[in-house]
XYZ file of C-alpha atoms in Angstrom:
780
model
C -38.579 115.868 -20.456
C -41.135 113.073 -20.310
C -39.711 111.487 -23.445
C -36.217 111.570 -21.983
C -37.451 109.876 -18.816
C -39.097 107.109 -20.852
C -35.905 106.653 -22.893
C -33.703 106.417 -19.780
C -36.131 103.971 -18.186
C -36.038 101.760 -21.286
C -32.241 101.784 -21.363
C -32.056 100.936 -17.671
C -34.451 97.982 -18.057
C -32.495 96.740 -21.068
C -29.202 96.900 -19.153
C -30.777 95.041 -16.234
C -32.111 92.343 -18.522
C -28.743 91.862 -20.171
C -26.978 92.007 -16.822
C -28.940 88.998 -15.544
C -26.978 85.787 -16.220
C -28.729 82.460 -16.540
C -27.903 79.714 -14.047
C -26.769 76.323 -15.387
C -26.774 73.366 -13.029
C -24.208 70.799 -14.105
C -24.830 67.152 -13.248
C -21.929 64.702 -13.174
C -22.242 60.922 -13.571
C -19.261 58.806 -12.503
C -18.491 55.081 -12.480
C -16.239 55.500 -9.469
C -14.933 58.224 -7.172
C -11.665 58.115 -5.232
C -9.530 60.580 -3.294
C -7.200 60.817 -6.300
C -10.124 61.982 -8.461
C -11.087 64.919 -6.283
C -8.377 67.321 -7.576
C -9.325 66.389 -11.157
C -13.011 67.102 -10.539
C -12.096 70.408 -8.923
C -9.870 71.304 -11.885
C -12.662 70.453 -14.341
C -15.173 72.567 -12.438
C -12.785 75.530 -12.252
C -11.960 75.209 -15.958
C -15.621 75.173 -16.992
C -16.412 78.198 -14.814
C -13.383 80.063 -16.184
C -14.146 79.297 -19.843
C -17.844 80.162 -19.585
C -16.886 83.339 -17.764
C -19.554 86.045 -17.734
C -21.883 84.207 -20.119
C -23.648 82.262 -17.362
C -23.567 81.136 -13.738
C -22.236 77.589 -13.530
C -23.424 75.608 -10.517
C -21.999 72.282 -9.309
C -23.827 70.686 -6.398
C -23.049 67.560 -4.384
C -26.529 66.121 -4.934
C -26.017 66.278 -8.697
C -22.713 64.385 -8.647
C -23.695 60.689 -8.678
C -21.588 57.510 -8.629
C -22.741 54.065 -9.827
C -19.839 51.953 -8.474
C -19.812 49.955 -11.730
C -23.464 48.891 -11.336
C -25.652 49.169 -14.453
C -28.895 49.434 -12.501
C -27.494 52.206 -10.299
C -26.122 53.974 -13.365
C -29.599 53.972 -14.944
C -31.170 55.305 -11.750
C -28.561 58.070 -11.515
C -29.222 59.086 -15.115
C -32.970 59.243 -14.559
C -32.407 61.271 -11.378
C -30.590 63.959 -13.338
C -33.271 63.909 -16.020
C -35.977 64.567 -13.456
C -34.288 67.187 -11.274
C -32.973 70.715 -11.933
C -29.909 69.592 -13.902
C -29.372 71.584 -17.117
C -26.318 69.808 -18.585
C -25.158 66.229 -17.933
C -21.472 65.234 -17.953
C -21.139 61.443 -17.983
C -17.874 59.563 -17.476
C -16.983 55.881 -17.560
C -17.724 52.646 -19.327
C -20.849 51.806 -17.304
C -22.402 55.223 -17.888
C -21.488 54.795 -21.544
C -23.609 51.612 -21.681
C -26.656 53.488 -20.395
C -26.398 56.789 -22.239
C -25.145 55.619 -25.634
C -28.253 53.474 -26.001
C -30.602 56.417 -25.602
C -32.339 57.326 -28.876
C -33.542 60.686 -27.543
C -31.609 62.871 -25.108
C -33.963 64.945 -23.054
C -31.163 67.020 -21.613
C -27.857 68.163 -23.142
C -25.386 65.337 -22.433
C -21.629 65.107 -22.925
C -20.325 61.527 -22.678
C -16.795 60.343 -22.126
C -16.910 56.562 -22.134
C -13.263 55.857 -21.205
C -12.707 53.892 -24.401
C -10.161 54.540 -27.107
C -10.256 54.363 -30.861
C -9.346 50.656 -31.118
C -12.892 49.534 -30.347
C -14.684 48.716 -33.572
C -18.115 50.116 -32.603
C -16.754 53.680 -32.806
C -17.176 55.283 -36.187
C -13.941 57.257 -36.571
C -15.179 58.827 -39.785
C -17.800 60.859 -37.921
C -16.490 64.240 -36.819
C -19.666 65.074 -34.838
C -22.354 62.992 -33.122
C -25.195 64.254 -35.344
C -27.578 63.594 -32.419
C -29.552 66.411 -30.903
C -28.522 67.380 -27.373
C -25.708 64.820 -27.374
C -21.982 64.648 -28.015
C -19.230 62.285 -26.979
C -15.464 62.504 -26.816
C -13.179 59.963 -28.471
C -9.487 59.819 -27.534
C -6.913 59.399 -30.258
C -4.936 57.084 -27.939
C -4.683 53.502 -29.055
C -3.975 50.236 -27.263
C -2.396 48.927 -30.433
C 0.033 51.848 -30.617
C 0.914 51.219 -26.970
C 1.550 47.533 -27.701
C 3.818 48.401 -30.629
C 5.780 50.923 -28.561
C 6.053 48.505 -25.623
C 7.182 45.718 -27.956
C 9.848 47.978 -29.429
C 10.994 48.867 -25.930
C 11.163 45.365 -24.397
C 10.491 42.759 -27.121
C 8.029 40.936 -24.864
C 6.812 37.480 -25.891
C 3.733 37.078 -23.689
C 1.979 40.181 -22.429
C -0.325 40.232 -19.429
C -3.121 42.776 -20.067
C -4.682 43.995 -16.822
C -8.295 45.167 -17.007
C -10.925 45.886 -14.381
C -13.569 43.166 -14.019
C -16.467 45.346 -15.087
C -14.810 46.115 -18.448
C -14.730 42.483 -19.524
C -18.486 42.268 -19.971
C -18.981 45.819 -21.241
C -16.321 46.060 -23.966
C -15.234 43.740 -26.791
C -11.757 43.345 -25.288
C -10.866 39.951 -26.723
C -11.849 40.854 -30.262
C -9.951 44.148 -30.048
C -6.777 42.655 -28.574
C -6.850 39.658 -30.957
C -6.857 42.101 -33.845
C -4.013 44.150 -32.341
C -1.759 41.107 -31.808
C -2.065 39.833 -35.373
C 0.852 42.047 -36.400
C 2.931 41.402 -33.247
C 5.293 38.493 -32.750
C 3.797 37.828 -29.329
C 0.787 36.496 -27.444
C -1.266 37.963 -24.618
C -3.179 36.877 -21.532
C -6.193 38.855 -20.315
C -6.034 39.292 -16.523
C -9.261 40.764 -15.079
C -8.937 42.188 -11.572
C -10.948 43.674 -8.779
C -8.191 43.938 -6.192
C -4.413 44.216 -6.398
C -4.003 40.648 -5.190
C -6.000 39.488 -8.220
C -3.135 40.846 -10.329
C -0.153 39.717 -8.270
C -1.434 36.134 -7.915
C -2.413 35.632 -11.569
C 0.587 36.818 -13.552
C 1.328 33.275 -14.709
C 4.058 33.004 -17.339
C 3.825 36.547 -18.751
C 7.112 38.415 -19.317
C 5.583 41.927 -19.359
C 2.403 43.615 -18.108
C 0.146 46.285 -19.604
C -2.266 48.160 -17.344
C -5.128 48.768 -19.790
C -7.429 50.253 -17.168
C -6.153 51.574 -13.879
C -7.222 55.182 -13.721
C -9.041 54.674 -10.414
C -6.220 52.844 -8.663
C -4.982 54.590 -5.531
C -1.387 55.785 -5.344
C -0.485 53.177 -2.726
C -1.947 50.452 -4.930
C 0.096 51.617 -7.916
C 3.268 51.669 -5.801
C 2.521 48.147 -4.565
C 1.962 46.932 -8.109
C 5.134 48.621 -9.347
C 7.222 47.022 -6.603
C 5.747 43.607 -7.379
C 6.567 43.971 -11.069
C 10.117 45.072 -10.228
C 10.579 42.123 -7.859
C 9.423 39.751 -10.584
C 11.525 41.550 -13.226
C 8.442 42.386 -15.304
C 8.500 45.481 -17.531
C 5.255 47.439 -17.119
C 3.307 49.853 -19.322
C 0.221 51.872 -18.374
C -2.466 53.601 -20.388
C -3.396 55.852 -17.461
C -0.733 58.538 -17.650
C 2.548 59.829 -16.326
C 1.571 59.970 -12.653
C 1.608 56.181 -12.419
C 5.051 56.097 -14.055
C 6.311 58.526 -11.443
C 4.916 56.139 -8.820
C 7.028 53.281 -10.169
C 5.487 51.726 -13.280
C 7.997 51.618 -16.095
C 6.442 53.471 -19.032
C 3.444 55.136 -20.651
C 2.707 56.626 -24.028
C 0.488 59.367 -22.576
C 1.603 62.977 -22.391
C 1.191 65.195 -19.352
C -0.869 67.506 -21.532
C -3.524 64.919 -22.468
C -5.573 65.292 -19.299
C -5.436 69.086 -19.517
C -6.501 68.857 -23.140
C -9.410 66.582 -22.238
C -10.658 68.882 -19.461
C -10.275 71.843 -21.795
C -12.458 70.138 -24.420
C -15.211 69.486 -21.874
C -15.153 73.139 -20.815
C -15.288 74.326 -24.434
C -18.206 71.990 -25.134
C -20.155 73.403 -22.188
C -19.296 76.954 -23.235
C -20.324 76.248 -26.833
C -23.710 74.893 -25.779
C -24.384 77.885 -23.511
C -23.563 80.216 -26.401
C -26.076 78.497 -28.683
C -24.215 75.675 -30.456
C -26.070 72.377 -30.493
C -24.041 69.508 -29.053
C -24.756 67.505 -32.196
C -22.483 69.835 -34.156
C -19.481 69.721 -31.807
C -16.295 67.752 -32.675
C -15.995 64.377 -30.970
C -12.350 63.499 -31.626
C -9.525 64.499 -29.236
C -6.131 64.288 -30.913
C -3.741 63.474 -28.061
C -0.003 63.866 -28.287
C 1.526 60.431 -27.804
C 4.946 60.584 -26.152
C 6.835 57.831 -24.392
C 7.619 58.539 -20.737
C 10.034 56.171 -19.013
C 10.887 55.744 -15.350
C 14.689 55.687 -15.454
C 15.084 53.868 -12.130
C 12.431 51.231 -12.807
C 13.918 50.432 -16.214
C 17.336 50.155 -14.589
C 16.063 47.806 -11.858
C 14.319 45.545 -14.336
C 17.288 45.631 -16.707
C 15.538 47.195 -19.696
C 18.178 49.016 -21.763
C 17.359 52.506 -22.955
C 17.303 52.455 -26.743
C 18.876 55.536 -28.253
C 16.510 55.196 -31.217
C 13.630 56.071 -28.846
C 15.303 58.825 -26.847
C 14.243 61.669 -29.132
C 10.596 60.829 -28.425
C 11.045 59.880 -24.767
C 10.653 61.821 -21.544
C 12.304 60.528 -18.384
C 11.181 60.580 -14.764
C 13.016 59.293 -11.713
C 15.998 60.250 -9.623
C 18.665 59.229 -12.156
C 20.532 57.313 -9.496
C 21.928 53.855 -9.988
C 19.293 51.741 -8.265
C 21.108 48.581 -9.424
C 24.248 49.565 -7.575
C 26.140 46.726 -5.927
C 28.082 49.186 -3.786
C 27.365 52.687 -2.539
C 30.141 55.064 -1.581
C 30.540 58.386 0.116
C 33.770 60.356 -0.249
C 35.483 58.820 2.791
C 34.539 55.325 1.591
C 36.094 56.067 -1.789
C 39.314 57.401 -0.245
C 39.734 54.489 2.174
C 38.992 51.916 -0.508
C 41.486 53.499 -2.899
C 44.202 53.538 -0.221
C 43.586 49.842 0.514
C 42.790 48.422 -2.908
C 44.321 50.549 -5.673
C 46.665 48.488 -7.849
C 49.084 51.322 -8.652
C 49.513 51.951 -4.932
C 50.050 48.256 -4.298
C 52.800 48.238 -6.946
C 54.589 51.168 -5.290
C 54.202 49.423 -1.919
C 56.169 46.539 -3.431
C 58.922 49.016 -4.301
C 59.139 49.878 -0.595
C 59.349 46.190 0.263
C 62.081 45.715 -2.347
C 63.992 48.622 -0.781
C 63.746 46.868 2.576
C 65.263 43.812 0.945
C 68.144 45.992 -0.275
C 68.722 47.088 3.344
C 68.802 43.451 4.429
C 71.271 42.677 1.650
C 73.538 45.514 2.790
C 73.410 44.325 6.412
C 74.204 40.763 5.338
C 77.793 41.860 4.627
C 78.360 41.625 8.411
C 76.820 38.187 8.733
C 79.221 35.175 8.878
C 79.755 32.953 5.861
C 80.124 29.207 6.568
C 80.845 26.671 3.819
C 81.458 22.929 3.897
C 83.219 20.964 1.172
C 84.000 17.298 0.522
C 86.118 15.579 -2.125
C 87.159 12.176 -3.238
C 90.385 11.572 -5.264
C 91.928 8.752 -7.213
C 95.694 8.895 -7.847
C 97.791 7.016 -10.324
C 99.044 3.907 -8.412
C 102.604 4.473 -9.583
C 102.528 8.026 -8.252
C 100.772 6.933 -5.086
C 103.447 4.304 -4.466
C 106.296 6.828 -4.380
C 104.363 9.562 -2.483
C 105.224 8.171 0.948
C 101.548 8.069 1.850
C 100.854 11.708 1.002
C 98.783 10.853 -2.080
C 97.155 7.489 -1.580
C 95.472 5.802 -4.504
C 92.007 6.401 -2.975
C 91.184 9.185 -0.524
C 88.041 11.024 0.751
C 88.346 14.278 2.692
C 86.382 17.381 3.643
C 86.655 20.867 5.173
C 84.598 23.588 6.819
C 85.425 27.288 6.170
C 84.168 30.263 8.219
C 84.539 33.898 7.033
C 83.473 36.979 9.006
C 83.824 40.672 8.144
C 84.749 42.584 11.276
C 84.866 46.102 9.862
C 84.221 47.529 6.373
C 83.602 51.162 5.557
C 82.031 50.116 2.236
C 79.610 47.811 4.086
C 78.761 50.563 6.598
C 78.148 53.031 3.790
C 76.009 50.533 1.879
C 73.793 49.975 4.942
C 73.336 53.708 5.512
C 72.701 54.419 1.830
C 70.141 51.634 1.451
C 68.293 52.779 4.581
C 68.092 56.304 3.196
C 66.925 55.030 -0.206
C 64.342 52.861 1.524
C 63.044 55.895 3.467
C 63.005 57.907 0.233
C 60.941 55.151 -1.395
C 58.532 55.243 1.523
C 58.106 58.986 1.010
C 57.437 58.314 -2.681
C 54.684 55.953 -1.528
C 53.325 58.664 0.780
C 53.324 61.137 -2.110
C 51.481 58.659 -4.305
C 48.925 58.121 -1.538
C 48.334 61.870 -1.376
C 47.995 61.975 -5.163
C 45.526 59.108 -5.184
C 43.420 60.684 -2.442
C 43.059 63.777 -4.600
C 42.524 61.757 -7.805
C 39.807 59.724 -6.105
C 38.165 62.846 -4.642
C 38.368 64.597 -7.998
C 36.799 61.601 -9.746
C 34.099 61.454 -7.061
C 33.130 65.106 -7.351
C 33.333 65.054 -11.142
C 30.900 62.138 -11.100
C 28.559 64.174 -8.902
C 28.847 67.109 -11.305
C 28.073 64.834 -14.253
C 25.163 63.315 -12.333
C 23.742 66.789 -11.728
C 24.434 67.682 -15.360
C 22.371 64.709 -16.512
C 19.403 65.753 -14.389
C 19.680 69.307 -15.712
C 19.882 68.141 -19.332
C 16.766 66.031 -18.822
C 14.874 69.027 -17.441
C 16.284 71.165 -20.258
C 14.875 68.707 -22.766
C 11.488 69.018 -21.074
C 11.794 72.818 -21.155
C 12.537 72.721 -24.880
C 9.496 70.500 -25.377
C 7.358 73.094 -23.584
C 8.775 75.850 -25.727
C 8.052 73.760 -28.806
C 4.421 73.527 -27.696
C 4.306 77.313 -27.336
C 5.791 77.650 -30.834
C 3.163 75.230 -32.195
C 0.368 77.227 -30.560
C 1.767 80.506 -31.890
C 2.064 78.976 -35.354
C -1.520 77.717 -35.259
C -2.872 81.165 -34.390
C -0.542 82.898 -36.835
C 1.603 84.725 -34.271
C 4.842 83.119 -35.499
C 6.136 81.482 -38.632
C 7.025 77.856 -39.307
C 10.727 78.674 -38.917
C 10.240 78.934 -35.136
C 8.633 75.508 -35.156
C 11.509 73.999 -37.113
C 14.089 75.742 -34.935
C 12.646 74.248 -31.753
C 12.436 70.804 -33.347
C 16.101 71.134 -34.208
C 16.788 72.354 -30.664
C 14.898 69.317 -29.361
C 17.185 66.987 -31.326
C 20.290 68.817 -30.105
C 19.129 68.694 -26.483
C 18.379 64.996 -26.857
C 21.915 64.369 -28.117
C 23.296 66.413 -25.212
C 21.312 64.238 -22.808
C 22.666 61.054 -24.433
C 26.190 62.413 -24.061
C 25.459 63.300 -20.420
C 24.363 59.703 -19.750
C 27.534 58.310 -21.320
C 29.772 60.833 -19.542
C 28.288 59.749 -16.214
C 28.918 56.101 -17.105
C 32.512 56.956 -18.039
C 33.008 58.665 -14.680
C 31.855 55.475 -12.934
C 34.328 53.471 -15.037
C 37.137 55.771 -13.851
C 36.019 55.419 -10.238
C 35.861 51.635 -10.519
C 39.383 51.591 -11.907
C 40.662 53.631 -8.960
C 38.735 51.432 -6.521
C 40.071 48.228 -8.101
C 36.532 47.108 -8.942
C 35.646 45.385 -12.197
C 35.021 48.369 -14.482
C 31.425 47.262 -15.131
C 30.541 47.154 -11.415
C 27.278 48.994 -10.715
C 28.068 51.682 -8.119
C 26.310 54.705 -6.669
C 27.771 57.746 -4.933
C 26.066 59.893 -2.324
C 25.665 63.625 -2.678
C 27.527 65.986 -0.358
C 26.673 69.182 1.450
C 29.014 71.448 3.379
C 26.615 71.645 6.305
C 25.391 68.044 6.373
C 26.707 64.496 6.481
C 30.325 63.562 7.000
C 31.653 66.938 5.774
C 29.935 68.725 8.637
C 32.627 67.551 11.067
C 35.518 68.855 8.984
C 34.481 72.512 8.904
C 35.340 73.160 5.286
C 33.288 76.302 5.584
C 35.985 77.598 7.998
C 38.182 78.146 4.942
C 35.527 80.530 3.689
C 35.683 82.593 6.883
C 39.501 82.771 6.937
C 40.054 83.450 3.242
C 37.251 85.981 3.111
C 39.174 88.102 5.658
C 41.884 90.134 3.877
C 43.842 90.570 7.125
C 44.067 86.818 7.714
C 44.498 85.718 4.112
C 48.214 86.510 3.622
C 49.340 85.144 7.023
C 47.270 82.051 6.359
C 48.955 81.533 2.973
C 52.414 81.912 4.559
C 51.449 79.442 7.273
C 50.209 76.934 4.690
C 53.461 77.256 2.745
C 55.452 76.590 5.915
C 53.269 73.591 6.763
C 53.561 72.232 3.229
C 57.352 72.308 3.437
C 57.205 70.441 6.723
C 54.757 67.844 5.402
C 55.755 67.434 1.744
C 56.864 63.828 1.112
C 58.629 65.054 -2.037
C 60.977 67.201 0.097
C 61.462 64.386 2.583
C 62.328 61.984 -0.244
C 64.879 64.474 -1.592
C 66.286 64.797 1.936
C 66.809 61.060 2.229
C 68.405 60.955 -1.224
C 70.725 63.760 -0.085
C 71.646 61.685 2.986
C 72.502 58.745 0.734
C 74.574 60.970 -1.532
C 76.410 62.533 1.433
C 77.278 59.052 2.694
C 78.563 58.106 -0.736
C 80.766 61.230 -0.790
C 82.084 60.324 2.655
C 82.854 56.773 1.533
C 84.836 57.956 -1.460
C 86.556 60.690 0.574
C 88.217 59.951 3.863
C 86.472 56.631 4.055
C 88.755 55.262 1.365
C 91.635 55.117 3.858
C 89.813 52.981 6.387
C 90.871 49.334 6.305
C 88.611 46.345 5.726
C 89.123 43.798 8.490
C 88.006 40.195 8.395
C 88.771 36.830 9.976
C 88.794 33.394 8.399
C 89.018 29.900 9.889
C 89.158 26.468 8.253
C 88.911 22.909 9.593
C 90.123 19.969 7.414
C 89.599 16.200 7.821
C 90.563 13.070 5.856
C 87.807 10.481 6.130
C 89.426 7.488 4.378
C 92.587 6.291 2.587
C 92.955 3.046 0.645
C 94.856 1.400 -2.157
C 98.476 1.889 -3.047
C 100.299 4.422 -0.858
C 97.629 4.452 1.842
C 100.014 3.219 4.515
C 102.227 5.679 6.375
C 105.991 5.032 6.084
C 107.641 3.284 9.055
C 108.097 5.611 12.014
C 105.492 8.129 10.771
C 101.718 8.570 11.018
C 98.958 10.443 9.181
C 97.344 13.644 10.552
C 93.707 13.272 9.577
C 92.421 16.505 11.287
C 93.840 20.042 11.133
C 92.657 23.693 11.239
C 93.853 27.262 10.632
C 92.736 30.802 11.565
C 93.653 34.015 9.680
C 93.144 37.761 10.184
C 92.871 39.776 6.963
C 93.451 43.539 6.765
C 93.270 45.411 3.444
C 93.557 49.077 2.466
C 92.898 50.227 -1.110
C 95.773 52.304 -2.443
C 95.008 52.782 -6.105
C 92.006 51.516 -8.097
C 92.467 53.207 -11.468
C 91.220 56.546 -10.031
C 87.742 55.028 -9.691
C 87.325 56.334 -6.128
C 87.885 59.953 -7.191
C 85.493 59.562 -10.097
C 82.839 58.097 -7.792
C 83.292 61.002 -5.352
C 82.985 63.621 -8.099
C 79.880 61.886 -9.441
C 78.318 61.901 -5.968
C 79.070 65.625 -5.563
C 77.335 66.372 -8.876
C 74.362 64.272 -7.751
C 74.241 66.237 -4.484
C 74.205 69.543 -6.389
C 71.411 68.243 -8.574
C 69.380 67.168 -5.542
C 69.870 70.578 -3.918
C 68.593 72.246 -7.087
C 65.604 69.895 -7.150
C 64.905 70.630 -3.488
C 64.948 74.389 -4.068
C 62.742 73.962 -7.139
C 60.295 71.784 -5.182
C 60.071 74.350 -2.379
C 59.418 77.061 -4.945
C 56.763 74.924 -6.622
C 55.105 74.264 -3.267
C 54.913 77.987 -2.556
C 53.434 78.680 -5.980
C 50.998 75.757 -5.770
C 49.728 76.767 -2.334
C 49.216 80.376 -3.378
C 47.467 79.409 -6.635
C 45.328 76.862 -4.804
C 44.224 79.481 -2.276
C 43.292 81.861 -5.095
C 41.293 79.092 -6.774
C 39.480 78.387 -3.508
C 38.657 82.096 -3.166
C 37.260 82.038 -6.704
C 35.029 79.112 -5.817
C 33.888 80.752 -2.569
C 32.726 83.696 -4.639
C 31.178 81.333 -7.180
C 29.026 79.623 -4.530
C 27.237 82.834 -3.659
C 27.158 84.442 -7.094
C 25.894 81.289 -8.795
C 22.807 81.393 -6.560
C 22.039 84.923 -7.692
C 22.807 84.021 -11.300
C 20.441 81.054 -11.283
C 17.593 83.000 -9.702
C 18.053 85.866 -12.163
C 18.301 83.537 -15.156
C 15.137 81.684 -14.076
C 13.189 84.928 -13.719
C 14.483 86.143 -17.082
C 13.470 82.865 -18.726
C 9.949 83.014 -17.286
C 9.527 86.574 -18.522
C 10.971 85.768 -21.959
C 8.831 82.641 -22.260
C 5.691 84.625 -21.445
C 6.715 87.388 -23.864
C 7.381 84.859 -26.631
C 3.988 83.283 -26.033
C 2.476 86.733 -26.577
C 4.643 87.418 -29.633
C 6.635 90.184 -27.919
C 10.103 88.605 -28.351
C 11.635 86.393 -31.017
C 12.824 82.801 -30.818
C 16.512 83.716 -30.554
C 15.861 85.626 -27.339
C 13.923 82.701 -25.897
C 16.654 80.173 -26.737
C 19.325 82.499 -25.318
C 17.320 82.849 -22.105
C 16.925 79.076 -21.905
C 20.640 78.445 -22.484
C 21.563 81.076 -19.884
C 19.290 79.413 -17.370
C 20.687 75.936 -18.019
C 24.245 77.245 -17.728
C 23.378 79.037 -14.483
C 21.769 75.891 -13.049
C 24.818 73.795 -13.857
C 27.111 76.427 -12.343
C 24.942 76.506 -9.249
C 24.940 72.754 -8.579
C 28.639 72.485 -9.474
C 29.759 75.380 -7.247
C 30.064 73.421 -3.995
C 31.698 70.466 -5.748
C 34.239 72.714 -7.451
C 34.951 74.420 -4.132
C 35.637 71.066 -2.474
C 37.805 69.926 -5.386
C 39.927 73.051 -5.067
C 40.022 72.777 -1.261
C 41.226 69.184 -1.517
C 43.801 70.185 -4.128
C 45.118 72.768 -1.667
C 45.296 70.028 0.987
C 47.239 67.871 -1.455
C 49.853 70.583 -1.833
C 49.736 71.021 1.940
C 50.434 67.312 2.412
C 47.650 67.082 4.978
C 44.053 65.957 4.426
C 41.610 66.989 7.112
C 39.288 64.143 6.099
C 41.959 61.544 6.916
C 42.959 62.943 10.300
C 41.280 62.854 13.681
C 39.570 65.838 15.219
C 42.453 66.110 17.697
C 44.988 66.355 14.858
C 42.878 68.964 13.089
C 42.597 70.954 16.305
C 46.397 70.851 16.605
C 46.630 72.233 13.075
C 44.303 75.103 13.970
C 46.306 75.761 17.132
C 49.546 75.933 15.170
C 47.986 78.559 12.918
C 46.909 80.629 15.902
C 50.411 80.401 17.394
C 51.921 81.350 14.032
C 49.548 84.303 13.803
C 50.418 85.495 17.301
C 54.143 85.170 16.634
C 53.771 87.101 13.384
C 51.954 89.920 15.140
């Protein structure tokens, strides 16, 4: 019993000893500390604590986090402070701290240094995989200024690059030697622009045609935005070495991946964990192999006028709103419709047809206008003939006359006036029909452009999703959870998604070309269109969601369809045009029927005068005189009796034309009924699609997240992951397109109705609603 007690006591003490975890105080040395850095410091602390886990207690204290503000003397004091206090591990960041710590021959405390320098600087021995120094390791990034310069040159072909560096780096790093070496292979020059404040940059850009922010990690967000706006104003392409966040804030490009910072923090945590578990820092790897990937701000590049090279797209990520920031004009739907109605060339041509028809009416009416002609003549008569003419034909004579003709009554003229008026009204209805068509064409082009705009944004995010899946595949391949075929499949998928994105960009551009053509803009005009929402903006006043309420009610749906059909027949310009053509044909039948027996009545008057007589025979015979002035008036009445049977033929032709028009009218009415009913069914489909697409997108997103997590754990294969991704992308596109497709179908129904709510006042729309209520009451 005593032995058992001793054994239990020993086991208990052993468990207690093992259960006690050692405390490690972590000291942090910084060159600078800003508000933007706080989340990064917090992330690093959390990552270290998480990685170390149960192996030790990690302690971060405010008094052990010291900042030198780029002062070498302060940096040395901070370092000595950590050496003399309770700090167990030192994490040192920045160029100034690098100057102090890298010169130490003996490291009294374990120290991990990140000097904020990349591999281009010659003093770094890239052949060393570890530091080889007891209690000391450092981290070298694989990023390279030279690689950035090459990528930036390929992107913009700059000739003189302004390289922006913080003042304190000029004295601490061999910048000139490094950059001189980098530019030997570039067809360009550079200018080093040290800065302490933003104004130091904006006032010293000189004659550079591009800028490279070589050190700007500690710039505040507002400062980056200010810089970006200045570069845009001065049409200067910009490139930063500090990461994607600054590109999202407005700088044009970077070659840093979003994952680089996470990778860096992860390496620090692993180094701390390795030391705690017994690995000397001298044996830890110093090189961090970052993934270089070009990230481009779509809007900034557009504003500066930097074309997107398709040769770079496969290795490029995009940020921005994908809206046309260079747009010369911005339109909403009503703007597009009004501009098309006022400026469209096809509509202007048809308007000229109406004006020509009006001229035909004027021509027909002119048959009742008087005709007045004046004539003059001079004659020379053979003297021998003149001599024996008793003065009637003098040798020389000048004379003139004035003739007036006036139609008093003509059935043919009356018919022509009536027919031309009807044809003119029919042409006006053709213009009205074309206006309705163009309103729908413009709306359709507008909403299709919005769909393509949304499609582009989705394809960009899909490309990013594929890139994430590729990273998962790479990680699985590295740990042996998947084969190389998955890796190759995602690389292939990446290329396909990139091509889809390129096509999406071009499709959007093509949609803007179509819109410009409708708007009578030069086809290369930069335009932008505003998004729409049923419950916001200009559509809010037109209650398009009322359609949803009416059509969703089975009791109201059929009466509403019948009412719309009735309204369409009352409004349809096609039926009105056929009606006017029927009127013209009826008048033609009347003309060639009983109208043939009506007389044509006209009057005619003529005044004659002889101005001069001379020569032989110009003297009146004795006892006579000449009458130099005379006039006559006549009344003409004519009735056609026979005209080779042409009248009967014309009448029979007109009757056939009337029959044809009646057939066309019946066919048009039938088509209107079918179109309205089909349009309503299409609208109902889209109403359902709006709601179901929301559910579909949410479900597809959840399924993708689950499949992605399962693939990461090796539980599902690559085909299932790609299917889940494609389903999600399809669901997203259906979701953003649902409202646009609903509005397209609603406007198509209004086209068949011959009445656009957008183009009518609220009072007119209220009258429409009232007519439906009256129709509904009468039906019941």
